Tab-separated table of C-alpha atoms in Angstrom:
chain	number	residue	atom	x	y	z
A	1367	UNK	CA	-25.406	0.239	16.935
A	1368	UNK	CA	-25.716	-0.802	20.506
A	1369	UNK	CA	-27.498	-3.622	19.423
A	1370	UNK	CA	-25.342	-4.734	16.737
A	1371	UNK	CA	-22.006	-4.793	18.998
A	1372	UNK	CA	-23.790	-6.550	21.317
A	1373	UNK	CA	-24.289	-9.466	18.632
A	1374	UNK	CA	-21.150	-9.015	17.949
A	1375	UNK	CA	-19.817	-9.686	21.351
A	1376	UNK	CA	-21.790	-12.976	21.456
A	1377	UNK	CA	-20.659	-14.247	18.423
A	1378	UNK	CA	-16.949	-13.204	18.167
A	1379	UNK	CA	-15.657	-16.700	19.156
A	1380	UNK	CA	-17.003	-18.300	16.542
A	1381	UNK	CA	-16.502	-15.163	13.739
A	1382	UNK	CA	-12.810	-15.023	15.140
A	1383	UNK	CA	-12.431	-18.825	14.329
A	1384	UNK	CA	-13.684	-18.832	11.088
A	1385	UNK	CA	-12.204	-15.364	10.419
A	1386	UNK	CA	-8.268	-16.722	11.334
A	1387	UNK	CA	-8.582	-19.389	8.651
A	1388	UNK	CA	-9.387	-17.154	5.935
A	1389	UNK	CA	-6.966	-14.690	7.218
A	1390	UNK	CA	-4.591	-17.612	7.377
A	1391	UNK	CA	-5.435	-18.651	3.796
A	1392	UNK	CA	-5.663	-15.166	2.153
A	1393	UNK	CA	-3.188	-13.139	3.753
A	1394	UNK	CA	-0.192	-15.633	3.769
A	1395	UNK	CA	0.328	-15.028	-0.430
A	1396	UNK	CA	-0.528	-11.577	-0.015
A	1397	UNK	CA	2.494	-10.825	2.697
A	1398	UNK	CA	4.766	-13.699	-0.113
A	1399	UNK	CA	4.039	-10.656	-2.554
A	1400	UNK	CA	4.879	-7.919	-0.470
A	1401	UNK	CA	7.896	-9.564	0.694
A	1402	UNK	CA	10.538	-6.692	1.389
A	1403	UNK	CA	14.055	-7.164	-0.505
A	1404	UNK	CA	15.965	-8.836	1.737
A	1405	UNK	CA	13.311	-11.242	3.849
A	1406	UNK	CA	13.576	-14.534	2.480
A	1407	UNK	CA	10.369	-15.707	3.393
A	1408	UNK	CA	6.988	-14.296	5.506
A	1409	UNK	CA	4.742	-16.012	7.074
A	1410	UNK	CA	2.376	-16.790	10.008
A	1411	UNK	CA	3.769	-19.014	12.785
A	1412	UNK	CA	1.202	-18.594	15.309
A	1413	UNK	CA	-2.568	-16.392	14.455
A	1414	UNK	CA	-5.020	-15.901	17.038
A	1415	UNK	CA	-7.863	-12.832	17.150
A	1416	UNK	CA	-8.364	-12.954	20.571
A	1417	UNK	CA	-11.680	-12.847	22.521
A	1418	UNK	CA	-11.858	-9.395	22.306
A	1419	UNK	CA	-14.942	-8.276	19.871
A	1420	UNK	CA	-14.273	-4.904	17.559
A	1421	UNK	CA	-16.800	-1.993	18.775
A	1422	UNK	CA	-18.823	-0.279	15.956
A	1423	UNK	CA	-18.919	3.145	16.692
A	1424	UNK	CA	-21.154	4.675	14.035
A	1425	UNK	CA	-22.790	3.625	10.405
A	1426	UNK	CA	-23.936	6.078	7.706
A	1427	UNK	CA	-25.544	5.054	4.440
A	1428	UNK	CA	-24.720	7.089	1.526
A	1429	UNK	CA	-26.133	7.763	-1.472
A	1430	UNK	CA	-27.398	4.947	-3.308
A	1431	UNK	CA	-26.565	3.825	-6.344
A	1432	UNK	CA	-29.325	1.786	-8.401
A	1433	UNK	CA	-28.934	-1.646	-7.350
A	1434	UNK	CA	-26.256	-1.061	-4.621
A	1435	UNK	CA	-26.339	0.149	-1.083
A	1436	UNK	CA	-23.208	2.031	0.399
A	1437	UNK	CA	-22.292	1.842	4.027
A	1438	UNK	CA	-19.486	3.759	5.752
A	1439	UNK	CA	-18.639	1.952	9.479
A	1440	UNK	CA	-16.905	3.591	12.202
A	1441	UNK	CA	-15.006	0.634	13.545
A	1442	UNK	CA	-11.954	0.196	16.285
A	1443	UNK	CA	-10.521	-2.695	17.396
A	1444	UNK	CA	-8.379	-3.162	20.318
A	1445	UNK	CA	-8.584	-6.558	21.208
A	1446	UNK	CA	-5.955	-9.186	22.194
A	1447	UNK	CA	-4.827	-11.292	19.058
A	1448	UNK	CA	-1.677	-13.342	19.347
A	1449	UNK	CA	0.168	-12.599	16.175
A	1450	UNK	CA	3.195	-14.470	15.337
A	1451	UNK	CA	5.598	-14.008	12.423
A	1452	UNK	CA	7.917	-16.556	10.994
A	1453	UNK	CA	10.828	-14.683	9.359
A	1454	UNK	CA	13.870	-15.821	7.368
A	1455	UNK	CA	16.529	-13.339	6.497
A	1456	UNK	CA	20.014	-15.191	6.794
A	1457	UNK	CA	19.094	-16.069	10.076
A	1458	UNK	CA	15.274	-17.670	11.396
A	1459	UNK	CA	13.597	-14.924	13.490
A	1460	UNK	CA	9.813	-15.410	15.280
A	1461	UNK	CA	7.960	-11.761	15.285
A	1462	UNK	CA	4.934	-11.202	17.685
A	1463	UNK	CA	2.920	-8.023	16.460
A	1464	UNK	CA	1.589	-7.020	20.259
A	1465	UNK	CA	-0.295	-4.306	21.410
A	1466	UNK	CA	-2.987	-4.096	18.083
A	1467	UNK	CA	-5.197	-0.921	17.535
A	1468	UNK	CA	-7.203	-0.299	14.819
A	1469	UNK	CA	-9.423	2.716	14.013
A	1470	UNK	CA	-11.069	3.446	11.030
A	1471	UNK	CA	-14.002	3.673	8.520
A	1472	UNK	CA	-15.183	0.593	6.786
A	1473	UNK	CA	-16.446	1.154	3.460
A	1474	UNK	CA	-19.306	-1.552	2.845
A	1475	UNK	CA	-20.738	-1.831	-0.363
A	1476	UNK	CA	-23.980	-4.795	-1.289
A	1477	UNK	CA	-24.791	-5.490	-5.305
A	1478	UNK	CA	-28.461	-6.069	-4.725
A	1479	UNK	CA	-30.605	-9.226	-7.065
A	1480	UNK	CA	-33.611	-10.840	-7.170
A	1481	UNK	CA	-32.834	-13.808	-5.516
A	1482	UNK	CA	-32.294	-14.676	-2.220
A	1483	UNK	CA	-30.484	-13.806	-0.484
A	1484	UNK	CA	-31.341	-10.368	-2.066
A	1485	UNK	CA	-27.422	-9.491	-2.160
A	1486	UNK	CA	-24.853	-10.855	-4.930
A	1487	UNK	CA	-21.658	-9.324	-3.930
A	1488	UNK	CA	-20.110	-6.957	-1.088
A	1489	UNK	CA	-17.435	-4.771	-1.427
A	1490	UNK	CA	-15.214	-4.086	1.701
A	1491	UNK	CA	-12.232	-1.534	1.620
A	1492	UNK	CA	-11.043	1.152	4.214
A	1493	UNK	CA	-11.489	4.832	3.416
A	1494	UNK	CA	-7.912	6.763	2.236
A	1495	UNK	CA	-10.008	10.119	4.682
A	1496	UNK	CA	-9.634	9.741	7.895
A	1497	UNK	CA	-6.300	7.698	6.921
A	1498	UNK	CA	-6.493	4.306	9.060
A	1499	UNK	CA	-4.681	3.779	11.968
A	1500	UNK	CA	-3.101	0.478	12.781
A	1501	UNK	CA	-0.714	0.533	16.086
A	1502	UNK	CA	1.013	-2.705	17.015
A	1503	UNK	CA	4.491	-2.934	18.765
A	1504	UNK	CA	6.997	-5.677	17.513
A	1505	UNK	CA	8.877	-8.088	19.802
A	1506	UNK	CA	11.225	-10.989	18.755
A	1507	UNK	CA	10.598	-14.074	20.256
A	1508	UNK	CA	13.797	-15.586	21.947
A	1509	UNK	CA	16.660	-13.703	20.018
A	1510	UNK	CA	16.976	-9.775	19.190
A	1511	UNK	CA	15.451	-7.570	16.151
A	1512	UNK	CA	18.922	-6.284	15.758
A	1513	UNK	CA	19.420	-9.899	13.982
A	1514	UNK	CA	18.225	-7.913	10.621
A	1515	UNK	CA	19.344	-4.714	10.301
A	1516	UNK	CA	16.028	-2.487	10.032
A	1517	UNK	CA	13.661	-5.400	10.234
A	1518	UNK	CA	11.049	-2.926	12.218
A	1519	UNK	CA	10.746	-0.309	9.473
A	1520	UNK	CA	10.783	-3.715	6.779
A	1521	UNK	CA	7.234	-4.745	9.117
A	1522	UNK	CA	5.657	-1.979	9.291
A	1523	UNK	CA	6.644	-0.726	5.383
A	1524	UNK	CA	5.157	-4.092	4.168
A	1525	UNK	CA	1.728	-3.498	6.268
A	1526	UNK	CA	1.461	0.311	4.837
A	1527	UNK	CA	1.770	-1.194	1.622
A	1528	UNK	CA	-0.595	-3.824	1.797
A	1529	UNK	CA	-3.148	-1.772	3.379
A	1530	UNK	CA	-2.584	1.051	0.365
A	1531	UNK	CA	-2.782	-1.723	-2.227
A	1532	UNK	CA	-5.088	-3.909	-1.309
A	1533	UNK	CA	-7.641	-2.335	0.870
A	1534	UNK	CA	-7.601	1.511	1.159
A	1535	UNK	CA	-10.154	3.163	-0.969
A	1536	UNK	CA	-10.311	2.996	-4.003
A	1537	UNK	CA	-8.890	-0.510	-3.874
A	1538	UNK	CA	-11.149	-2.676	-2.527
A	1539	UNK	CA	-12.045	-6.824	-1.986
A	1540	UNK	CA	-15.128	-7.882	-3.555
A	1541	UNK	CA	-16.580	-10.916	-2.303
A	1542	UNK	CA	-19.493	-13.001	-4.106
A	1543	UNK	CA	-22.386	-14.129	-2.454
A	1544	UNK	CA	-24.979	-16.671	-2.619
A	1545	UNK	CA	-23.105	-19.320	-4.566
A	1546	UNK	CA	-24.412	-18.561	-7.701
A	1547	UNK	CA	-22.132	-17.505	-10.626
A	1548	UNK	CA	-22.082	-13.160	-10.697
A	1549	UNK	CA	-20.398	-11.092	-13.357
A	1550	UNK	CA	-18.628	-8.940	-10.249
A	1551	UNK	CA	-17.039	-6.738	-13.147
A	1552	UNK	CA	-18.621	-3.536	-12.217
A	1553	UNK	CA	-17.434	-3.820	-8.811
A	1554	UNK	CA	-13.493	-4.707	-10.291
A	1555	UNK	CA	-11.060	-1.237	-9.360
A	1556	UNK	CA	-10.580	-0.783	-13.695
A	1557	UNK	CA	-7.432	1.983	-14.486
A	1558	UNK	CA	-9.002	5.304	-14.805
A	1559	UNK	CA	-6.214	7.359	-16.263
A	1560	UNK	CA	-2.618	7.775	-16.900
A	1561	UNK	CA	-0.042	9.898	-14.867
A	1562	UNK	CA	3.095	11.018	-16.832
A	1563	UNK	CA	5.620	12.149	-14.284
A	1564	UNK	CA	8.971	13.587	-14.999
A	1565	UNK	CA	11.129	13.394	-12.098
A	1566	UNK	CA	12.926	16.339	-13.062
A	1567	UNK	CA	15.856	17.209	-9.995
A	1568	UNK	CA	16.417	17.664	-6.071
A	1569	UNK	CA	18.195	20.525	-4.606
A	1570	UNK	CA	20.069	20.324	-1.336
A	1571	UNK	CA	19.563	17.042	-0.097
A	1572	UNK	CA	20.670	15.757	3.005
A	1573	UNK	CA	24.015	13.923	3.202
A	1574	UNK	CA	24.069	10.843	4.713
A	1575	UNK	CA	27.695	9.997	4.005
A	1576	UNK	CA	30.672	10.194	6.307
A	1577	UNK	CA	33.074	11.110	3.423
A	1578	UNK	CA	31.491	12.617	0.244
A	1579	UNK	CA	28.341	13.194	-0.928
A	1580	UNK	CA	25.425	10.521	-1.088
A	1581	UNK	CA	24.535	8.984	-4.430
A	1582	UNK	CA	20.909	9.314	-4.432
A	1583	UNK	CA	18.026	8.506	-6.907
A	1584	UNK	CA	14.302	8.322	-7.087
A	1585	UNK	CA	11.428	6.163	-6.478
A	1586	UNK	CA	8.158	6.816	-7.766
A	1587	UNK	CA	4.671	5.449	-7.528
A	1588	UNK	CA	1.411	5.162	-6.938
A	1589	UNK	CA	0.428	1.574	-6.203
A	1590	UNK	CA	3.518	0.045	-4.276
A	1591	UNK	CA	3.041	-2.803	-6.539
A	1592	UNK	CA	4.284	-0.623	-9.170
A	1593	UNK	CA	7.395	1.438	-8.543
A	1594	UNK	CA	9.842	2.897	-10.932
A	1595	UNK	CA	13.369	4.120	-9.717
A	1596	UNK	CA	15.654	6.708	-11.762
A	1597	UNK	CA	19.267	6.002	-12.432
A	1598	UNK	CA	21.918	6.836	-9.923
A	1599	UNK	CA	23.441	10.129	-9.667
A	1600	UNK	CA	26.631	9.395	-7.908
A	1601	UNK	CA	28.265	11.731	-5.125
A	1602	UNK	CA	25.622	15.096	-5.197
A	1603	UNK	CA	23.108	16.413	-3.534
A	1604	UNK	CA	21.672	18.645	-6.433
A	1605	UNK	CA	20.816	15.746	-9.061
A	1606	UNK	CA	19.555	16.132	-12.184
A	1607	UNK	CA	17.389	12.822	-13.498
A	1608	UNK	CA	15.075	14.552	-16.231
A	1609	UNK	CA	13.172	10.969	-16.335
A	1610	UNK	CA	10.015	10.414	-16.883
A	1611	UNK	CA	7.931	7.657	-16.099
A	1612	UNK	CA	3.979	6.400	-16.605
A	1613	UNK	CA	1.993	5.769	-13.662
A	1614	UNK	CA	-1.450	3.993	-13.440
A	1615	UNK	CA	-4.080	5.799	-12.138
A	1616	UNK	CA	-7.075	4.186	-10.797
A	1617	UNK	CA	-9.340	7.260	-8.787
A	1618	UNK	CA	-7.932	10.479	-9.318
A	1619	UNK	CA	-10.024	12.039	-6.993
A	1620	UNK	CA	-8.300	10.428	-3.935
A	1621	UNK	CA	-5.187	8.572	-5.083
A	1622	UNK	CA	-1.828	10.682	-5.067
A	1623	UNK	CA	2.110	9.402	-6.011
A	1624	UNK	CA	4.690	9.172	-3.721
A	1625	UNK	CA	8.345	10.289	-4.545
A	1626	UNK	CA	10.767	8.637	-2.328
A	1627	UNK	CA	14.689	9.721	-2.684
A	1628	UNK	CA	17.418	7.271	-1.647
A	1629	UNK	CA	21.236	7.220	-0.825
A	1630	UNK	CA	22.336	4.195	-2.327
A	1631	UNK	CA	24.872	2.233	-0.176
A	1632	UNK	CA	26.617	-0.954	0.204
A	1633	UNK	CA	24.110	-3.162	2.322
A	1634	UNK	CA	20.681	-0.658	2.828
A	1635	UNK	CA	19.996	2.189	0.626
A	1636	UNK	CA	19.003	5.058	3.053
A	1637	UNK	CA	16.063	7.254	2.763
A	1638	UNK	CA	17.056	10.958	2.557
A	1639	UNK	CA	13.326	12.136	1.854
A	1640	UNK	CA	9.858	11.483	0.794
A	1641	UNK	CA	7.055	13.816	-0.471
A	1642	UNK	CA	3.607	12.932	-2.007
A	1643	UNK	CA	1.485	14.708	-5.083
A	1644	UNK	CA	-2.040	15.024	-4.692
A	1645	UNK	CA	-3.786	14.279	-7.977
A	1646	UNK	CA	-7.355	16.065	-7.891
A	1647	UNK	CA	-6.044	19.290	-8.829
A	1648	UNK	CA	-4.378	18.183	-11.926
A	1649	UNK	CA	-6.204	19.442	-14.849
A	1650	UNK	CA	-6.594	16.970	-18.112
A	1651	UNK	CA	-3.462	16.711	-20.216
A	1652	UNK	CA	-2.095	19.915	-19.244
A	1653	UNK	CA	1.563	19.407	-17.749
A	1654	UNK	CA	2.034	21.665	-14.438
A	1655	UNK	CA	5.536	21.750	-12.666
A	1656	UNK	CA	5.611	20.926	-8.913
A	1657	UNK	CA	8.291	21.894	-6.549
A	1658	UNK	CA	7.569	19.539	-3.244
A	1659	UNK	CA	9.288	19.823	0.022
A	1660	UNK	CA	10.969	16.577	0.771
A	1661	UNK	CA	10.157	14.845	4.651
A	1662	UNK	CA	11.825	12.216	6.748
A	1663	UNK	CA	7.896	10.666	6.683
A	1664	UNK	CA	4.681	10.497	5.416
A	1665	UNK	CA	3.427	10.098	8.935
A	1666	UNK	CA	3.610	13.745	10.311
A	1667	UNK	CA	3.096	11.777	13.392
A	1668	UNK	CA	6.229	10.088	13.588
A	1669	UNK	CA	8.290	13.240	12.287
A	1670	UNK	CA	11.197	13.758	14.732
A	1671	UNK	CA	13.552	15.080	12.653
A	1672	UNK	CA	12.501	18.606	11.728
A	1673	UNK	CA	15.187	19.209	10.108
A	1674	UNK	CA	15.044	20.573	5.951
A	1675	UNK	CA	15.716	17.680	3.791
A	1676	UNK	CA	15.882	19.896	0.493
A	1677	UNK	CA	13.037	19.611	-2.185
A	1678	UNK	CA	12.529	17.766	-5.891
A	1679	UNK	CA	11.258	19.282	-9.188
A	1680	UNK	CA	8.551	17.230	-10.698
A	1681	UNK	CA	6.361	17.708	-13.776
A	1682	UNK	CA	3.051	15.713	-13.764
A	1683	UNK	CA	0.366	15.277	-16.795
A	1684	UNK	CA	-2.699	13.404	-16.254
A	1685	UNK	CA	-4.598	11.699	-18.709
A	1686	UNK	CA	-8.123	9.988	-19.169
A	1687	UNK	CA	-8.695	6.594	-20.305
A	1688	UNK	CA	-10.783	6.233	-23.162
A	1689	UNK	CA	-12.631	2.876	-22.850
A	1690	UNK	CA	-10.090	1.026	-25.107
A	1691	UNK	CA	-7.344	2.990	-23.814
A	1692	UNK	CA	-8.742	1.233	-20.123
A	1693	UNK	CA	-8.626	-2.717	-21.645
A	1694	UNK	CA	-5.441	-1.948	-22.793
A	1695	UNK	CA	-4.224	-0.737	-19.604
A	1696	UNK	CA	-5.549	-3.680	-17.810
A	1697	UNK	CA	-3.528	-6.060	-19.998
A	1698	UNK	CA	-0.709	-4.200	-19.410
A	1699	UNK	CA	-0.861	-4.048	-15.965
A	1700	UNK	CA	-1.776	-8.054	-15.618
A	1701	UNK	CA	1.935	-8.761	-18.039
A	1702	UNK	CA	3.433	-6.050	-15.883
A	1703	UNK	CA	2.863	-7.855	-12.600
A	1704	UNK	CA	3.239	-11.057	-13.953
A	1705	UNK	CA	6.993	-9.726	-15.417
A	1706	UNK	CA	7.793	-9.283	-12.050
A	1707	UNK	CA	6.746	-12.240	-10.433
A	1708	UNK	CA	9.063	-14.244	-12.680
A	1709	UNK	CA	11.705	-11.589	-12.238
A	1710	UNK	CA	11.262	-12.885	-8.533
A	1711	UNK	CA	10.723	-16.314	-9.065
A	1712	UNK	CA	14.694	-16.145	-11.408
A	1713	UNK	CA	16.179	-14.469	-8.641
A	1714	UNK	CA	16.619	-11.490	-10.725
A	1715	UNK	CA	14.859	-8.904	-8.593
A	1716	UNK	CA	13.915	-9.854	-4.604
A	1717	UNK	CA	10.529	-9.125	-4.612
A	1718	UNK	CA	7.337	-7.896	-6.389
A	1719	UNK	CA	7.799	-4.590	-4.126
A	1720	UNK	CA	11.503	-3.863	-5.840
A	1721	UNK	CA	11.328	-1.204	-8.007
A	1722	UNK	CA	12.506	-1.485	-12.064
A	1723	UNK	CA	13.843	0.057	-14.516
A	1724	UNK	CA	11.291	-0.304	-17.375
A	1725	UNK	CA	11.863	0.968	-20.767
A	1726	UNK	CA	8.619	0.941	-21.642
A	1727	UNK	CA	7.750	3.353	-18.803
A	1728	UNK	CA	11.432	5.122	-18.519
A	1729	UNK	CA	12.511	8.318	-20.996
A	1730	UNK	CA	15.450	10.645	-20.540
């Protein structure tokens, strides 16, 4: 390992270069498809890694599959890049991300062949255990963040979600090497299952409102990509949605859905909880209700606010994919995202991040 940072070290300028144009390149549609509701348009102004190398801290190999070797990397980074967002929201708004940390474990996985150069593919994602930690600070560059209204929690929402749906185990980028043409199939994250989940109520949720009672309702999902949101039960905190909705499930041994419960308001909806179901203990099309205490944050970390925020009723069935069951799913989930780019692309929903009402995945 000492070794290896040491080669690292000595050729970080020219891995950074390289490195911030296919950043540059890849990342810029990525953050154009997480754009948050409300943010016009997303993208890098100024990129710069910095001279500072990463440190590997520790590498394990585990058990091999035939024809692959698996490689878990203990890696932190806390270098100096100069990372600049250009923002549009109303009003034009430069965002320097300052202050980068990142620790975690690097999941590195080589398709061996025949041919040199002995490897056809890698696989790189970031394990979901130890959850990653990415620190940065935000600073607007001549002007104020108070320009948009909760711009801060829009950043760092939109990296938590492109971290979850892009790289953290089991979803993963898969690279092919050696310029000749690989099937890279096997390597592909493929649906593994179905979740049916029945958003059933909430009891004593907190009230946001001045006068009244909020008007909440409920997000669900499991990829951010893919959110579903109840209907709106207007001016109670006990609310009753009996809705049910059908979740793709792509590793049920370390995936989990998120319900997130809103106040819906003129301007920004307000968060009045969150809670998150685990999906390894749920047995094979056997239905199990779930009462789940409702928190200001996933982040225990960032929890100030100890205060109860009620809890929400939820019934959850899980469901194997037979192998046609699985191609079926993957067309689905292709027109699915491809539905919603349009949606975005007519104006008639913000972004790919919004969440729908879809009959085909909405009862009740």
């Amino acid at each position: 390992v000492k070794w290896l940072n040491k080669q690292l070290s000595k050729l970080w300028p020219y891995v950074a270069e390289a490195a911030t144009i296919i950043i540059k390149e890849s990342v810029e549609p990525i953050l154009e498809e997480y754009r948050p509701s409300g943010i016009s348009s997303l993208k890098f102004s100024k990129l710069s890694l910095g001279n500072v190398a990463p440190k590997i801290e520790g590498i394990r190999i585990q058990s091999q599959k035939q024809g692959q070797i698996t490689m878990d990397i203990d890696f932190r980074w806390g270098g100096n890049p100069d990372i600049v967002l250009g923002i549009e929201a109303g009003v034009s708004l430069p965002i320097q991300l300052k202050d980068l940390q990142v620790f975690t474990i690097i999941r590195v996985i080589f398709q061996l062949c025949e041919e040199i150069p002995c490897i056809s593919a890698v696989v790189v994602a970031l394990l979901s255990e130890p959850k990653p930690r990415i620190d940065y600070t935000v600073k607007a560059i001549g002007g104020s963040l108070t320009a948009i209204p909760g711009l801060s929690d829009m950043i760092e929402d939109t990296v938590t979600s492109i971290i979850t749906d892009m790289l953290q185990w089991p979803h993963r980028i898969v690279v092919p090497l050696g310029g000749v043409p690989v099937d890279t199939s096997d390597l592909e994250l493929k649906p593994q299952g179905k979740l049916m989940l029945t958003i059933v109520k909430a009891n004593h949720l907190k009230n946001m409102e001045v006068m009244g009672k909020s008007d909440p309702y409920a997000v669900a999902f499991i990829r951010p990509l893919e959110k579903f949101k109840t209907k709106v039960i207007e001016n109670n905190l006990n609310p009753v949605w009996d809705q049910m909705f059908i979740l793709t499930v792509e590793d049920k041994e370390t995936q989990y859905a998120v319900v997130e419960v809103f106040d819906e308001d003129i301007g920004s909806d307000q968060r009045l909880g969150i809670a998150k179901l685990s999906l390894v203990d749920l047995q094979p099309d056997v239905e199990k209700e779930i009462d789940l205490r409702l928190m200001p944050s996933l982040d225990m970390l960032k929890i100030k606010d100890k205060k109860d925020r009620g809890n929400i009723i939820v019934k959850a069935k899980y469901h194997h994919f037979t192998k046609k069951e699985q191609d079926a799913a993957l067309a689905e989930e292709k027109k699915m995202l491809g539905n919603k780019e349009k949606m975005r692309d007519d104006g008639t929903i913000n972004s790919t991040m919004d969440a729908i009402h879809d009959p085909t995945h909405v009862s009740g």
